[in-house]
Each structure stands twice: as C-alpha cells, then as structure tokens.
Amino acid sequence: MKEQVSDHYGRSRRLIDQIADDLKAAGIDPKKLRAADFEPIDEFHFRGRQATLELLEKLELAPDANVLDIGSGLGGVTRTIAEEASAKVTGIDLTQEFCDAAKTISDWVGLSEKTMFVQGDATKLSFSDGSFDGAVTVHVAMNIPDKLAVYKEAHRVLKPGARFGIYDILQGEGGDVVYPTPWAMDASISYLATPKEMASLLQDAGFKILDEEDSTAESYEWLKARISKPKSGRTMPVTTQILFGDIANDMIQNQLLALDERRLLTYRFICTA
Ligand SMILES: C[S@@+](CC[C@H](N)C(=O)[O-])C[C@H]1O[C@@H](n2cnc3c(N)ncnc32)[C@H](O)[C@@H]1O
C-alpha cells in the first residue's frame, strides 16, 4: 500500500530538475524567488498558503519552536511555518523524491537552516517522545488507512499540551468521490474519513479537540478562481499540474464537482496533546 502511494506521487524524471528547467525556460532564476513565490507548486492543498497561515495562527507557537510537518510533500507548509513563525520545522514524507525537491527549494530560498526534510512513514515516526512544540498535517490522511496510528504517533512525539493542527480532505454527505483525484487514480488507495470519524480518531489517540472548521465552500470558490486565472498573469509558471500531466484537468473537474456536491469536505481540527 505504501509503495502504491509513493508510486502515485513519484515519477520517472527527477521532479526538481523538471521544475528548474521550466523556471529557466520562463527566464526565472529560482535563487531569486521568495518562499511564497512557490505557492502554486509547493502548497499542495486547497486554499494554498492562506490555509497554511490560518492553521499556523491557531497553533500559537512561541518563537524558535520546534515543529513537525507530517506528510510535507514539496515543503510549502514547512517553509511557510518556518518563515512566518521563526520556527525550526522538520518535514517528513513517504515520497523520497518530494523530500529531495523540498530540500532544494529550501536551499534556493535561503531556508535550509530552518527546515529539514526526512523520508519516513507517518504511521511510524522516527522521532523520540515529546520532541516537538507543535505539529501539523495537511492533506495527507486521505492516503492512509491506519489513521489512528498517525494520530497516536503525532501525540507521542509532541510535548504534553502542544498543539496539533490537522487540515484534511474528508468524506462528505453528498456521496462517493469520482476519480481520478490528485491523491488517487481510483478508490484503491483512497481512505476518506467523515468529520465524525476524524473527531473520534483524534480523541482515541489522546488529543483534546479545541476547534473544528468546515471550509468546503471556501475551497470550492478558491478552486474555481484558480482555474479561471490566466496562466500568463502568474509569477510562478510551474503548478502542481506538473505532477500529473494531461490527467490534471480531469482531477480538477472531479474535485470541483465533489466540493460543490459535498462529496468532499475540507476540514480543520485544532487539538492539544
Ligand atoms: C497532497 S500531498 C500534500 C503535501 C503537503 N502537506 C502540502 O500540503 O503541500 C500528500 C502527501 O502525503 C504524503 N504521504 C502519503 N502517505 C504518507 C505516509 N504514510 N507517511 C508520510 N507521508 C505520506 C505523500 O507522499 C504526499 O507528499
């Protein structure tokens, strides 16, 4: 299962080489970009950087906090938190290729001192108990059947009382999701929990839920606006579409419909360990 998930996101050509070549072709020197400029490619979730900033605000981190980003992908969430909260952030992700690309982007934008990326499995973290002052996970659990293991691990590696912010895609009341989607070509690697199931899982893992927010309507409006924006007006010519090629448009249309019909929900939970 984990190999299937990693294969789904992995690719034949080195992703970071492709990103670098596409930037070069557009006359852009990646070393002259700021972390936030990478949003269309490295904040790989509904509502992009704005959603990360909202999540970060709820974490109430002290400066120099040690933070974990579970399922960090290309590292957009990791870098936004590192930069905006002056935190030291570790990203872990199952897909080695994403960890490598995340590290290079951090080098390009001068955040390699504040961010690090480790290949690993969210259900079996390699960190000691009580290592982190805060943790987040953004759009990751939809590929993981054993979500309780993820949340138990998050609870274990957090200091008592530290906050955990979860922003994820959940199963809505509107019916089954139509595939392909960005996280799965078909239902075989897709495991969506309902909001009620998520709340129980988090509590069973030992967390106390402080806040819960349904942002599905905002995600729908964000996606609609994103696809209607002309590509020529963008600072960053490379988007998450680079990961999926021609099928990306079908994925976007399926998600748009699913958000509109509340088959898919976007939800945020804020908890304390
Ligand atoms: C849609 S991306 C989101 C990436 C990032 N959180 C963001 O919002 O930009 C989902 C990520 O979850 C990772 N992932 C899936 N299953 C995982 C697991 N068991 N452990 C760690 N990462 C996992 C994938 O490799 C992928 O990078």
Coordinates of C-alpha atoms and ligand atoms in Angstrom, one line a residue:
M1 CA 0.0 0.0 0.0
K2 CA 2.7 2.5 1.0
E3 CA 4.6 1.7 -2.2
Q4 CA 1.5 2.3 -4.2
V5 CA 1.1 5.7 -2.5
S6 CA 4.7 6.6 -3.1
D7 CA 4.5 5.5 -6.8
H8 CA 1.4 7.6 -7.2
Y9 CA 3.3 10.7 -6.3
G10 CA 6.7 9.6 -7.6
R11 CA 7.9 10.0 -11.2
S12 CA 10.4 8.9 -13.8
R13 CA 12.2 12.2 -14.3
R14 CA 13.6 14.0 -11.2
L15 CA 10.9 16.4 -10.3
I16 CA 13.3 19.1 -9.1
D17 CA 15.1 19.0 -12.5
Q18 CA 11.8 19.5 -14.3
I19 CA 10.9 22.4 -12.0
A20 CA 14.3 24.0 -12.5
D21 CA 14.1 23.5 -16.3
D22 CA 10.6 25.0 -16.5
L23 CA 11.6 28.0 -14.5
K24 CA 14.7 28.5 -16.6
A25 CA 12.6 28.3 -19.8
A26 CA 10.4 31.1 -18.4
G27 CA 13.5 33.2 -17.7
I28 CA 13.3 32.8 -13.9
D29 CA 16.3 32.2 -11.6
P30 CA 14.9 30.1 -8.7
K31 CA 17.5 31.5 -6.4
K32 CA 15.9 35.0 -6.8
L33 CA 12.5 33.8 -5.7
R34 CA 11.0 34.0 -2.2
A35 CA 9.5 31.0 -0.5
A36 CA 5.9 32.3 -1.0
D37 CA 6.5 32.5 -4.8
F38 CA 6.5 28.7 -4.9
E39 CA 2.9 28.5 -3.6
P40 CA 1.3 27.2 -6.9
I41 CA 3.6 24.1 -6.8
D42 CA 4.6 23.6 -3.1
E43 CA 1.4 24.4 -1.2
F44 CA -0.3 21.2 -2.5
H45 CA -3.7 21.6 -0.8
F46 CA -7.0 23.5 -1.2
R47 CA -6.7 27.3 -0.5
G48 CA -2.9 27.2 -0.7
R49 CA -0.8 29.4 1.5
Q50 CA -3.8 31.2 3.0
A51 CA -5.0 27.9 4.6
T52 CA -1.5 27.3 6.0
L53 CA -1.4 30.8 7.5
E54 CA -4.8 30.2 9.1
L55 CA -3.6 26.9 10.5
L56 CA -0.4 28.4 11.8
E57 CA -2.3 31.2 13.6
K58 CA -4.2 28.6 15.6
L59 CA -1.0 26.8 16.7
E60 CA 0.0 29.7 18.9
L61 CA 3.7 28.8 18.6
A62 CA 6.5 30.6 20.6
P63 CA 9.4 31.9 18.6
D64 CA 12.1 29.2 17.9
A65 CA 9.5 26.4 18.4
N66 CA 10.4 23.0 17.1
V67 CA 7.6 22.0 14.7
L68 CA 6.8 18.8 12.8
D69 CA 5.0 18.8 9.4
I70 CA 3.7 15.3 8.7
G71 CA 3.4 14.5 5.0
S72 CA 5.3 17.6 4.0
G73 CA 5.3 17.0 0.2
L74 CA 7.4 19.7 -1.6
G75 CA 7.7 21.6 1.7
G76 CA 5.5 24.7 1.2
V77 CA 3.7 24.3 4.6
T78 CA 7.1 23.6 6.2
R79 CA 8.7 26.7 4.8
T80 CA 5.7 29.0 5.5
I81 CA 5.7 28.0 9.1
A82 CA 9.5 28.3 9.4
E83 CA 9.4 31.7 7.9
E84 CA 6.3 33.2 9.4
A85 CA 6.7 31.8 12.9
S86 CA 10.6 31.9 13.1
A87 CA 10.3 28.2 13.8
K88 CA 12.5 25.3 13.1
V89 CA 10.4 22.9 11.1
T90 CA 11.0 19.2 10.2
G91 CA 9.0 17.8 7.3
I92 CA 8.6 14.0 6.9
D93 CA 7.1 12.4 3.8
L94 CA 6.8 9.0 2.4
T95 CA 7.9 10.0 -1.1
Q96 CA 11.7 10.4 -1.3
E97 CA 11.5 12.5 -4.5
F98 CA 9.4 15.1 -2.7
C99 CA 11.8 15.3 0.2
D100 CA 14.7 15.8 -2.2
A101 CA 12.8 18.5 -4.1
A102 CA 11.7 20.2 -0.9
K103 CA 15.3 20.4 0.3
T104 CA 16.5 22.0 -2.9
I105 CA 13.6 24.6 -2.9
S106 CA 14.6 25.5 0.7
D107 CA 18.2 26.0 -0.4
W108 CA 17.0 28.2 -3.3
V109 CA 15.0 30.5 -1.0
G110 CA 17.5 30.6 1.9
L111 CA 15.5 28.5 4.4
S112 CA 17.8 25.4 4.6
E113 CA 18.8 26.3 8.2
K114 CA 15.2 26.4 9.4
T115 CA 13.8 23.5 7.5
M116 CA 14.8 19.9 7.2
F117 CA 13.2 17.0 5.3
V118 CA 13.2 13.4 6.2
Q119 CA 11.8 10.4 4.3
G120 CA 9.5 8.5 6.6
D121 CA 6.1 7.0 7.3
A122 CA 3.6 9.0 9.3
T123 CA 2.4 5.8 11.0
K124 CA 5.8 5.0 12.4
L125 CA 7.8 8.2 13.1
S126 CA 11.5 8.0 13.9
F127 CA 11.4 10.8 16.5
S128 CA 11.7 10.5 20.3
D129 CA 8.7 11.0 22.6
G130 CA 8.0 14.7 23.4
S131 CA 10.3 16.1 20.7
F132 CA 8.1 18.8 19.2
D133 CA 6.4 22.1 20.4
G134 CA 3.7 21.8 17.6
A135 CA 2.8 19.7 14.6
V136 CA 0.7 20.0 11.5
T137 CA -0.6 17.6 8.8
V138 CA -2.1 19.0 5.6
H139 CA -4.0 16.9 3.0
V140 CA -2.2 13.6 3.9
A141 CA -4.5 11.2 5.7
M142 CA -6.7 10.5 2.6
N143 CA -4.0 8.0 1.5
I144 CA -3.6 6.3 4.9
P145 CA -5.9 3.5 6.1
D146 CA -4.5 3.4 9.6
K147 CA -5.2 7.0 10.6
L148 CA -5.2 6.1 14.3
A149 CA -1.6 5.1 14.1
V150 CA -0.7 8.5 12.5
Y151 CA -2.5 10.5 15.3
K152 CA -1.1 8.3 18.0
E153 CA 2.4 8.9 16.6
A154 CA 1.7 12.6 16.4
H155 CA 0.6 12.6 20.1
R156 CA 3.7 10.6 21.1
V157 CA 6.2 13.0 19.5
L158 CA 4.5 16.2 20.8
K159 CA 5.2 17.7 24.2
P160 CA 2.3 17.5 26.6
G161 CA -0.1 20.4 25.9
A162 CA 1.5 21.2 22.5
R163 CA -0.9 21.9 19.6
F164 CA -1.6 19.7 16.6
G165 CA -3.3 21.3 13.5
I166 CA -4.9 19.0 11.0
Y167 CA -6.2 20.3 7.7
D168 CA -7.5 17.4 5.6
I169 CA -9.9 16.2 2.9
L170 CA -12.8 14.3 4.4
Q171 CA -15.7 12.2 3.1
G172 CA -18.9 14.4 2.8
E173 CA -22.5 13.5 3.0
G174 CA -23.1 14.1 -0.8
G175 CA -22.0 10.7 -2.0
D176 CA -18.9 8.9 -3.3
V177 CA -15.9 10.7 -4.8
V178 CA -15.4 10.4 -8.5
Y179 CA -11.8 9.5 -9.5
P180 CA -9.1 10.4 -10.6
T181 CA -8.2 12.9 -7.9
P182 CA -4.8 14.3 -7.0
W183 CA -4.3 11.7 -4.2
A184 CA -5.6 8.6 -6.1
M185 CA -6.3 7.4 -9.6
D186 CA -9.1 5.2 -8.2
A187 CA -10.6 4.2 -4.9
S188 CA -7.9 1.6 -4.2
I189 CA -5.5 4.0 -2.3
S190 CA -8.1 6.4 -1.1
Y191 CA -9.3 6.3 2.5
L192 CA -11.5 9.3 3.5
A193 CA -12.8 9.6 7.0
T194 CA -16.0 11.5 7.8
P195 CA -15.8 14.5 10.2
K196 CA -17.3 12.4 13.0
E197 CA -14.8 9.6 12.4
M198 CA -11.9 12.1 12.4
A199 CA -13.0 13.6 15.7
S200 CA -13.2 10.1 17.3
L201 CA -9.8 9.1 15.9
L202 CA -8.1 12.2 17.3
Q203 CA -9.7 11.7 20.7
D204 CA -8.8 8.0 20.7
A205 CA -5.2 9.0 20.0
G206 CA -5.3 11.1 23.2
F207 CA -5.9 14.6 21.8
K208 CA -8.4 17.1 23.1
I209 CA -10.1 18.9 20.2
L210 CA -10.2 22.7 20.7
D211 CA -11.6 23.8 17.4
E212 CA -13.2 22.3 14.3
E213 CA -13.8 24.2 11.0
D214 CA -15.5 23.2 7.7
S215 CA -14.0 25.3 4.9
T216 CA -15.6 23.3 1.9
A217 CA -17.4 26.3 0.5
E218 CA -14.3 28.4 0.6
S219 CA -12.3 25.6 -1.1
Y220 CA -14.8 25.4 -3.9
E221 CA -14.6 29.1 -4.5
W222 CA -10.8 29.0 -4.3
L223 CA -10.5 26.2 -6.9
K224 CA -13.0 27.9 -9.2
A225 CA -11.0 31.1 -9.1
R226 CA -7.7 29.3 -9.5
I227 CA -8.7 27.6 -12.7
S228 CA -10.1 30.7 -14.3
K229 CA -7.0 32.8 -13.6
P230 CA -5.0 33.3 -16.9
K231 CA -1.6 31.4 -16.7
S232 CA 0.2 34.4 -18.2
G233 CA -0.6 36.5 -15.2
R234 CA 1.2 34.2 -12.8
T235 CA 4.7 34.8 -11.3
M236 CA 5.2 31.1 -10.9
P237 CA 4.7 29.3 -14.2
V238 CA 5.0 25.8 -12.6
T239 CA 2.0 24.4 -10.7
T240 CA 1.0 21.1 -9.1
Q241 CA -0.3 20.1 -12.6
I242 CA 3.4 19.2 -13.4
L243 CA 2.9 16.2 -11.2
F244 CA 0.0 14.7 -13.2
G245 CA 0.3 15.8 -16.8
D246 CA -2.8 15.6 -19.0
I247 CA -5.0 13.9 -16.3
A248 CA -4.6 17.0 -14.1
N249 CA -7.6 18.7 -15.7
D250 CA -9.9 15.7 -15.0
M251 CA -8.7 15.7 -11.4
I252 CA -9.6 19.4 -11.0
Q253 CA -13.0 19.0 -12.6
N254 CA -13.8 16.0 -10.3
Q255 CA -12.7 17.9 -7.2
L256 CA -14.8 20.9 -8.2
L257 CA -17.9 18.8 -8.6
A258 CA -17.2 16.9 -5.4
L259 CA -16.7 20.1 -3.3
D260 CA -19.9 21.6 -4.8
E261 CA -21.9 18.5 -4.0
R262 CA -20.2 18.0 -0.6
R263 CA -18.9 14.6 -1.6
L264 CA -15.5 16.0 -0.5
L265 CA -15.1 18.3 2.5
T266 CA -12.1 20.3 3.7
Y267 CA -11.9 20.4 7.4
R268 CA -9.5 21.8 10.0
F269 CA -9.1 20.4 13.6
I270 CA -7.0 22.1 16.3
C271 CA -6.1 19.8 19.2
T272 CA -3.8 19.7 22.2
A273 CA -1.7 16.7 23.2
Ligands
LIG1 C1 -1.4 16.1 -1.4 S1 0.2 15.9 -0.8 C2 0.3 17.2 0.5 C3 1.7 17.7 0.8 C4 1.8 18.8 1.7 N1 1.3 18.5 3.0 C5 1.1 20.1 1.2 O1 0.0 20.4 1.7 O2 1.7 20.7 0.3 C6 0.1 14.4 0.2 C7 1.5 14.0 0.7 O3 1.3 12.9 1.7 C8 2.4 12.0 1.6 N2 2.0 10.8 2.3 C9 1.1 9.9 1.9 N3 1.1 8.8 2.8 C10 2.1 9.1 3.7 C11 2.6 8.4 4.8 N4 2.1 7.2 5.2 N5 3.6 8.9 5.5 C12 4.1 10.1 5.2 N6 3.7 10.8 4.1 C13 2.7 10.3 3.4 C14 2.6 11.9 0.1 O4 3.9 11.4 -0.3 C15 2.4 13.4 -0.4 O5 3.6 14.1 -0.3

